[in-house]
Short mmCIF file of C-alpha atoms and ligand atoms in Angstrom, two decimals:
data_model
loop_
_atom_site.label_atom_id
_atom_site.label_comp_id
_atom_site.label_asym_id
_atom_site.label_seq_id
_atom_site.Cartn_x
_atom_site.Cartn_y
_atom_site.Cartn_z
CA UNK A 29 -113.78 -97.16 -35.15
CA UNK A 30 -110.06 -96.47 -35.18
CA UNK A 31 -109.85 -92.77 -35.94
CA UNK A 32 -110.58 -90.54 -32.97
CA UNK A 33 -109.04 -87.30 -34.17
CA UNK A 34 -108.76 -86.26 -37.80
CA UNK A 35 -106.33 -83.47 -38.67
CA UNK A 36 -107.38 -81.34 -41.62
CA UNK A 37 -104.20 -79.77 -42.92
CA UNK A 38 -104.46 -76.62 -45.01
CA UNK A 39 -101.35 -74.89 -46.35
CA UNK A 40 -102.24 -71.25 -46.95
CA UNK A 41 -100.31 -68.57 -48.74
CA UNK A 42 -102.20 -65.32 -49.32
CA UNK A 43 -105.58 -67.04 -49.15
CA UNK A 44 -107.42 -64.38 -47.19
CA UNK A 45 -110.33 -64.25 -49.64
CA UNK A 46 -110.89 -68.01 -49.56
CA UNK A 47 -110.79 -68.49 -45.79
CA UNK A 48 -114.37 -67.59 -44.77
CA UNK A 49 -115.87 -69.84 -47.42
CA UNK A 50 -113.45 -72.66 -46.64
CA UNK A 51 -114.12 -72.44 -42.91
CA UNK A 52 -117.85 -72.56 -43.45
CA UNK A 53 -117.56 -75.67 -45.63
CA UNK A 54 -115.20 -77.34 -43.17
CA UNK A 55 -117.59 -76.79 -40.28
CA UNK A 56 -120.44 -78.31 -42.28
CA UNK A 57 -118.40 -81.38 -43.15
CA UNK A 58 -116.88 -81.73 -39.65
CA UNK A 59 -120.38 -81.89 -38.16
CA UNK A 60 -121.12 -85.01 -40.19
CA UNK A 61 -117.93 -86.85 -39.21
CA UNK A 62 -117.94 -89.62 -36.62
CA UNK A 63 -114.71 -88.33 -35.02
CA UNK A 64 -113.20 -85.11 -33.64
CA UNK A 65 -111.33 -82.82 -35.97
CA UNK A 66 -108.35 -80.54 -35.71
CA UNK A 67 -108.25 -77.81 -38.37
CA UNK A 68 -104.57 -77.18 -38.87
CA UNK A 69 -103.63 -74.17 -40.93
CA UNK A 70 -100.03 -73.66 -41.98
CA UNK A 71 -99.52 -70.00 -42.77
CA UNK A 72 -96.74 -70.09 -45.34
CA UNK A 73 -95.42 -66.55 -44.87
CA UNK A 74 -98.51 -64.83 -46.30
CA UNK A 75 -98.14 -61.13 -46.99
CA UNK A 76 -101.87 -60.38 -46.79
CA UNK A 77 -104.10 -60.71 -43.71
CA UNK A 78 -104.42 -64.51 -43.88
CA UNK A 79 -102.83 -64.93 -40.44
CA UNK A 80 -105.12 -62.34 -38.83
CA UNK A 81 -108.15 -64.04 -40.30
CA UNK A 82 -107.02 -67.43 -39.01
CA UNK A 83 -106.46 -65.93 -35.56
CA UNK A 84 -109.92 -64.35 -35.62
CA UNK A 85 -111.54 -67.68 -36.51
CA UNK A 86 -109.50 -69.40 -33.83
CA UNK A 87 -110.91 -67.20 -31.07
CA UNK A 88 -114.27 -68.93 -31.33
CA UNK A 89 -113.14 -72.38 -32.35
CA UNK A 90 -110.96 -74.58 -30.20
CA UNK A 91 -110.43 -77.06 -33.00
CA UNK A 92 -108.31 -74.56 -34.93
CA UNK A 93 -104.52 -74.75 -34.82
CA UNK A 94 -102.19 -72.49 -36.75
CA UNK A 95 -98.54 -73.14 -37.53
CA UNK A 96 -97.07 -69.83 -38.60
CA UNK A 97 -93.90 -70.33 -40.64
CA UNK A 98 -91.10 -67.78 -40.52
CA UNK A 99 -91.37 -66.98 -44.25
CA UNK A 100 -92.76 -68.35 -47.50
CA UNK A 101 -91.29 -71.81 -48.16
CA UNK A 102 -93.62 -73.18 -50.83
CA UNK A 103 -96.46 -75.65 -50.57
CA UNK A 104 -94.33 -78.79 -50.32
CA UNK A 105 -92.54 -77.54 -47.22
CA UNK A 106 -95.72 -76.09 -45.72
CA UNK A 107 -97.34 -79.52 -46.02
CA UNK A 108 -94.34 -81.15 -44.31
CA UNK A 109 -94.55 -78.64 -41.47
CA UNK A 110 -98.24 -79.45 -41.05
CA UNK A 111 -97.61 -83.19 -40.98
CA UNK A 112 -94.96 -82.68 -38.29
CA UNK A 113 -97.33 -80.69 -36.08
CA UNK A 114 -100.55 -82.66 -36.54
CA UNK A 115 -101.90 -84.57 -33.58
CA UNK A 116 -104.60 -86.57 -35.34
CA UNK A 117 -104.43 -90.29 -35.96
CA UNK A 118 -105.45 -89.58 -39.53
CA UNK A 119 -104.71 -86.51 -41.62
CA UNK A 120 -106.15 -85.06 -44.79
CA UNK A 121 -104.46 -82.37 -46.89
CA UNK A 122 -106.70 -79.74 -48.46
CA UNK A 123 -105.94 -76.71 -50.62
CA UNK A 124 -107.23 -73.48 -49.15
CA UNK A 125 -108.90 -72.46 -52.41
CA UNK A 126 -111.64 -75.16 -52.23
CA UNK A 127 -110.29 -76.93 -55.30
CA UNK A 128 -110.21 -80.04 -53.16
CA UNK A 129 -113.87 -80.48 -52.18
CA UNK A 130 -114.16 -81.07 -48.39
CA UNK A 131 -117.36 -83.04 -49.10
CA UNK A 132 -115.11 -85.95 -50.03
CA UNK A 133 -113.62 -86.19 -46.53
CA UNK A 134 -116.23 -88.64 -45.14
CA UNK A 135 -115.63 -91.02 -48.06
CA UNK A 136 -111.88 -90.78 -47.56
CA UNK A 137 -112.26 -91.45 -43.86
CA UNK A 138 -114.33 -94.52 -44.68
CA UNK A 139 -111.39 -95.71 -46.80
CA UNK A 140 -109.03 -95.30 -43.85
CA UNK A 141 -111.45 -97.16 -41.60
CA UNK A 142 -111.51 -99.99 -44.13
CA UNK A 143 -107.79 -100.40 -43.57
CA UNK A 144 -106.26 -98.28 -46.34
CA UNK A 145 -103.32 -96.08 -45.39
CA UNK A 146 -103.35 -93.52 -48.19
CA UNK A 147 -106.67 -92.55 -49.74
CA UNK A 148 -106.09 -90.10 -52.58
CA UNK A 149 -108.46 -88.10 -54.72
CA UNK A 150 -107.84 -88.25 -58.47
CA UNK A 151 -109.25 -85.71 -60.88
CA UNK A 152 -111.53 -87.15 -63.52
CA UNK A 153 -111.48 -84.02 -65.62
CA UNK A 154 -109.33 -80.95 -65.56
CA UNK A 155 -111.44 -78.89 -67.88
CA UNK A 156 -110.87 -75.70 -65.92
CA UNK A 157 -107.18 -75.79 -66.74
CA UNK A 158 -105.64 -74.74 -70.04
CA UNK A 159 -104.76 -77.55 -72.44
CA UNK A 160 -101.05 -76.83 -72.27
CA UNK A 161 -100.98 -77.24 -68.48
CA UNK A 162 -102.92 -80.49 -68.77
CA UNK A 163 -100.65 -81.77 -71.54
CA UNK A 164 -97.39 -80.82 -69.84
CA UNK A 165 -98.56 -82.29 -66.55
CA UNK A 166 -99.36 -85.55 -68.34
CA UNK A 167 -95.93 -85.69 -69.98
CA UNK A 168 -94.28 -84.96 -66.65
CA UNK A 169 -95.97 -87.91 -64.93
CA UNK A 170 -95.26 -90.24 -67.84
CA UNK A 171 -91.57 -89.42 -67.73
CA UNK A 172 -91.45 -89.60 -63.95
CA UNK A 173 -93.11 -93.03 -63.90
CA UNK A 174 -90.87 -94.24 -66.71
CA UNK A 175 -87.59 -93.25 -65.08
CA UNK A 176 -88.22 -93.82 -61.40
CA UNK A 177 -88.77 -96.97 -59.43
CA UNK A 178 -91.76 -95.59 -57.51
CA UNK A 179 -95.13 -95.37 -59.16
CA UNK A 180 -96.58 -91.86 -59.03
CA UNK A 181 -100.33 -91.61 -59.57
CA UNK A 182 -101.36 -89.39 -62.44
CA UNK A 183 -103.98 -86.66 -62.09
CA UNK A 184 -103.47 -86.73 -58.36
CA UNK A 185 -102.62 -83.68 -56.33
CA UNK A 186 -101.93 -83.49 -52.65
CA UNK A 187 -105.58 -84.10 -51.80
CA UNK A 188 -105.11 -87.22 -49.69
CA UNK A 189 -105.84 -88.77 -46.35
CA UNK A 190 -103.25 -90.76 -44.43
CA UNK A 191 -103.53 -93.30 -41.66
CA UNK A 192 -101.38 -93.08 -38.52
CA UNK A 193 -98.99 -95.64 -40.02
CA UNK A 194 -98.46 -93.61 -43.21
CA UNK A 195 -98.06 -90.41 -41.18
CA UNK A 196 -95.39 -92.02 -39.09
CA UNK A 197 -93.53 -93.06 -42.24
CA UNK A 198 -93.77 -89.55 -43.70
CA UNK A 199 -92.40 -88.03 -40.51
CA UNK A 200 -89.39 -90.29 -40.69
CA UNK A 201 -88.35 -89.00 -44.10
CA UNK A 202 -85.80 -86.34 -43.31
CA UNK A 203 -84.46 -85.39 -46.74
CA UNK A 204 -84.56 -81.70 -47.50
CA UNK A 205 -85.64 -82.27 -51.11
CA UNK A 206 -89.35 -82.37 -50.41
CA UNK A 207 -91.22 -83.50 -53.44
CA UNK A 208 -94.31 -84.59 -51.56
CA UNK A 209 -96.05 -86.42 -54.38
CA UNK A 210 -92.98 -88.58 -54.86
CA UNK A 211 -92.63 -89.15 -51.12
CA UNK A 212 -96.29 -90.20 -50.84
CA UNK A 213 -95.60 -92.88 -53.45
CA UNK A 214 -92.25 -93.74 -51.94
CA UNK A 215 -93.69 -94.79 -48.56
CA UNK A 216 -95.89 -97.44 -50.20
CA UNK A 217 -98.70 -98.95 -48.04
CA UNK A 218 -102.24 -99.71 -49.10
CA UNK A 219 -103.58 -97.00 -51.38
CA UNK A 220 -107.01 -96.27 -52.69
CA UNK A 221 -108.15 -93.70 -55.25
CA UNK A 222 -111.39 -91.75 -55.11
CA UNK A 223 -112.46 -89.91 -58.28
CA UNK A 224 -113.58 -86.32 -58.08
CA UNK A 225 -114.32 -83.37 -60.28
CA UNK A 226 -112.00 -80.47 -59.57
CA UNK A 227 -113.76 -77.11 -59.45
CA UNK A 228 -111.97 -73.86 -60.30
CA UNK A 229 -110.42 -71.73 -57.55
CA UNK A 230 -113.02 -70.27 -55.17
CA UNK A 231 -111.27 -66.89 -55.03
CA UNK A 232 -107.83 -65.34 -55.31
CA UNK A 233 -105.12 -66.36 -57.76
CA UNK A 234 -102.96 -69.42 -58.27
CA UNK A 235 -99.48 -69.20 -56.75
CA UNK A 236 -97.88 -71.27 -59.47
CA UNK A 237 -96.00 -69.99 -62.43
CA UNK A 238 -94.10 -71.86 -65.13
CA UNK A 239 -90.77 -71.30 -63.45
CA UNK A 240 -91.96 -72.85 -60.17
CA UNK A 241 -93.54 -75.76 -62.04
CA UNK A 242 -90.32 -76.44 -63.95
CA UNK A 243 -88.40 -76.35 -60.68
CA UNK A 244 -90.84 -78.86 -59.18
CA UNK A 245 -90.56 -81.08 -62.25
CA UNK A 246 -86.75 -81.13 -62.24
CA UNK A 247 -86.70 -81.81 -58.50
CA UNK A 248 -89.20 -84.63 -58.99
CA UNK A 249 -87.11 -86.33 -61.64
CA UNK A 250 -83.77 -85.89 -59.93
CA UNK A 251 -84.85 -86.88 -56.44
CA UNK A 252 -86.40 -90.16 -57.53
CA UNK A 253 -84.06 -91.39 -60.23
CA UNK A 254 -80.44 -91.40 -61.28
CA UNK A 255 -81.44 -92.48 -64.77
CA UNK A 256 -80.54 -89.08 -66.32
CA UNK A 257 -76.94 -89.71 -65.21
CA UNK A 258 -76.97 -93.12 -66.82
CA UNK A 259 -78.37 -91.67 -70.03
CA UNK A 260 -75.36 -89.35 -70.13
CA UNK A 261 -72.97 -92.30 -69.81
CA UNK A 262 -74.70 -94.21 -72.60
CA UNK A 263 -74.76 -91.14 -74.83
CA UNK A 264 -71.03 -90.70 -74.17
CA UNK A 265 -70.33 -94.29 -75.22
CA UNK A 266 -72.51 -93.97 -78.35
CA UNK A 267 -70.86 -90.70 -79.39
CA UNK A 268 -67.37 -92.17 -78.83
CA UNK A 269 -68.15 -95.21 -80.98
CA UNK A 270 -69.50 -92.96 -83.74
CA UNK A 271 -66.41 -90.76 -83.45
CA UNK A 272 -64.07 -93.76 -83.88
CA UNK A 273 -65.93 -94.97 -86.93
CA UNK A 274 -65.79 -91.51 -88.43
CA UNK A 275 -62.10 -91.24 -87.54
CA UNK A 276 -61.41 -94.44 -89.49
CA UNK A 277 -63.32 -93.09 -92.49
CA UNK A 278 -61.37 -89.82 -92.42
CA UNK A 279 -58.03 -91.64 -92.11
CA UNK A 280 -58.76 -94.04 -94.96
CA UNK A 281 -59.89 -91.16 -97.15
CA UNK A 282 -56.77 -89.14 -96.37
CA UNK A 283 -54.19 -91.96 -96.56
CA UNK A 284 -55.53 -94.08 -99.41
CA UNK A 285 -57.40 -91.59 -101.57
CA UNK A 286 -55.26 -88.56 -100.68
CA UNK A 287 -58.25 -86.39 -99.75
CA UNK A 288 -57.19 -82.70 -99.67
CA UNK A 289 -57.86 -81.03 -96.28
CA UNK A 290 -61.27 -79.41 -96.20
CA UNK A 291 -64.44 -79.77 -94.19
CA UNK A 292 -64.81 -76.60 -92.15
CA UNK A 293 -68.63 -76.91 -91.99
CA UNK A 294 -68.58 -80.51 -90.76
CA UNK A 295 -65.88 -79.72 -88.18
CA UNK A 296 -67.94 -76.83 -86.85
CA UNK A 297 -71.07 -79.01 -86.65
CA UNK A 298 -69.27 -81.69 -84.67
CA UNK A 299 -67.65 -79.18 -82.29
CA UNK A 300 -70.89 -77.35 -81.63
CA UNK A 301 -72.90 -80.54 -81.22
CA UNK A 302 -70.41 -82.06 -78.81
CA UNK A 303 -70.04 -78.76 -76.95
CA UNK A 304 -73.80 -78.66 -76.43
CA UNK A 305 -73.86 -82.27 -75.30
CA UNK A 306 -71.04 -81.73 -72.81
CA UNK A 307 -72.76 -78.67 -71.33
CA UNK A 308 -76.03 -80.56 -71.04
CA UNK A 309 -74.24 -83.42 -69.29
CA UNK A 310 -72.57 -80.97 -66.92
CA UNK A 311 -75.94 -79.37 -66.21
CA UNK A 312 -77.48 -82.73 -65.30
CA UNK A 313 -74.53 -83.65 -63.10
CA UNK A 314 -74.81 -80.18 -61.56
CA UNK A 315 -78.45 -80.83 -60.61
CA UNK A 316 -77.43 -83.91 -58.65
CA UNK A 317 -74.47 -82.10 -57.15
CA UNK A 318 -76.93 -79.41 -56.01
CA UNK A 319 -79.00 -82.06 -54.24
CA UNK A 320 -75.91 -83.42 -52.46
CA UNK A 321 -74.89 -79.87 -51.52
CA UNK A 322 -78.29 -79.05 -50.01
CA UNK A 323 -78.59 -82.42 -48.32
CA UNK A 324 -75.16 -82.38 -46.67
CA UNK A 325 -75.84 -79.05 -44.97
CA UNK A 326 -78.63 -80.76 -43.02
CA UNK A 327 -80.38 -77.44 -42.58
CA UNK A 328 -83.87 -77.68 -41.07
CA UNK A 329 -86.20 -77.28 -44.03
CA UNK A 330 -88.50 -74.80 -42.29
CA UNK A 331 -88.57 -72.56 -39.24
CA UNK A 332 -91.70 -71.93 -37.22
CA UNK A 333 -92.55 -68.48 -35.99
CA UNK A 334 -95.20 -69.73 -33.56
CA UNK A 335 -97.72 -72.51 -33.11
CA UNK A 336 -101.10 -71.17 -32.05
CA UNK A 337 -103.32 -73.61 -30.22
CA UNK A 338 -106.48 -72.75 -28.42
CA UNK A 339 -106.16 -74.96 -25.39
CA UNK A 340 -107.83 -74.44 -22.08
N1 LIG B 427 -99.48 -72.61 -51.21
C1 LIG B 427 -98.58 -72.49 -50.15
N2 LIG B 427 -97.36 -71.91 -50.36
C2 LIG B 427 -97.01 -71.41 -51.60
C3 LIG B 427 -97.93 -71.58 -52.68
C4 LIG B 427 -99.14 -72.17 -52.44
O1 LIG B 427 -98.87 -72.92 -49.03
O2 LIG B 427 -95.91 -70.89 -51.72
C5 LIG B 427 -100.80 -73.23 -50.96
C6 LIG B 427 -101.98 -72.36 -51.40
O3 LIG B 427 -102.34 -71.43 -50.40
C7 LIG B 427 -103.06 -73.39 -51.65
C8 LIG B 427 -102.27 -74.60 -52.14
O4 LIG B 427 -100.92 -74.38 -51.75
O5 LIG B 427 -103.74 -73.74 -50.46
C9 LIG B 427 -102.37 -74.76 -53.64
O6 LIG B 427 -101.95 -73.58 -54.29
P1 LIG B 427 -102.61 -73.05 -55.62
O7 LIG B 427 -104.10 -73.14 -55.52
O8 LIG B 427 -102.04 -71.71 -55.89
O9 LIG B 427 -102.08 -74.08 -56.69
P2 LIG B 427 -102.91 -74.74 -57.91
O10 LIG B 427 -104.20 -75.25 -57.34
O11 LIG B 427 -103.14 -73.64 -58.87
O12 LIG B 427 -102.02 -75.83 -58.39
MG1 LIG B 428 -105.56 -74.26 -56.38
#
């Protein structure tokens, strides 16, 4: 038996309605575990009474820890803050809305005891999500796997358990671009997948919108690959070659056949097409420049209001 304390990390942003149910389930599961647990909530700047509810639960439960962040930072950062503050020699990340069934924790722990370092849950069906979300998510992972050197598991969220070794590796990653799914793949180690059926949200509403998802997708691609930059270079070369060939055609037509000057439509097409291409290229370069800009400032990626532990 290697694991003596398991940290259960729950990032929570306006999850007041889910908390009682989640706590009840966690207590049931914790009672069946062969080790101690630490229930670590990260309050990600909730504007409802999530923090008060956590504090109320904490009064009667010494296993509860709450890291209260100074504002809302987003799930990725909240998870990082939790990993930094956890004291367990294994850690599992759970969503507060019970979409990640806590009943799977014993099986994940068994995986860690077997010697795996990263035991992740993968969804066998996502029938509670709309087809467009499923489809776009699939395309995102395909593209990410195709362009980056790390392999990112499809249909896998942040529902995972890490060994002490993997936790140590995650804590050593200091970049401010925190795409956790990519970082989990980036650290490597022995991984194991456990299938599960994802239920719909227990209560409350999802915090994601299309804009946030697009932001996450762009960050995922740009922080794990410079291939988009290379694609720009190749496109530039291809367009230049085509332009030279066309130039020769135009010259021959003008000099040998005495073509009268015309061609306003084709000139416009070429200018607009190239203008679009140049702006797209600048946009892609700008994304990478943005990463360098954020990274060079070396700003801490979260600030903690207070850490509440119930120790006596
Ligand atoms: N979350 C967070 N900060 C945010 C948004 C979400 O900590 O800014 C937490 C949220 O409380 C939940 C988890 O991240 O525990 C997953 O969020 P959600 O259920 O809204 O995402 P979905 O399951 O719809 O992808
Ligand atoms: Mg959810």
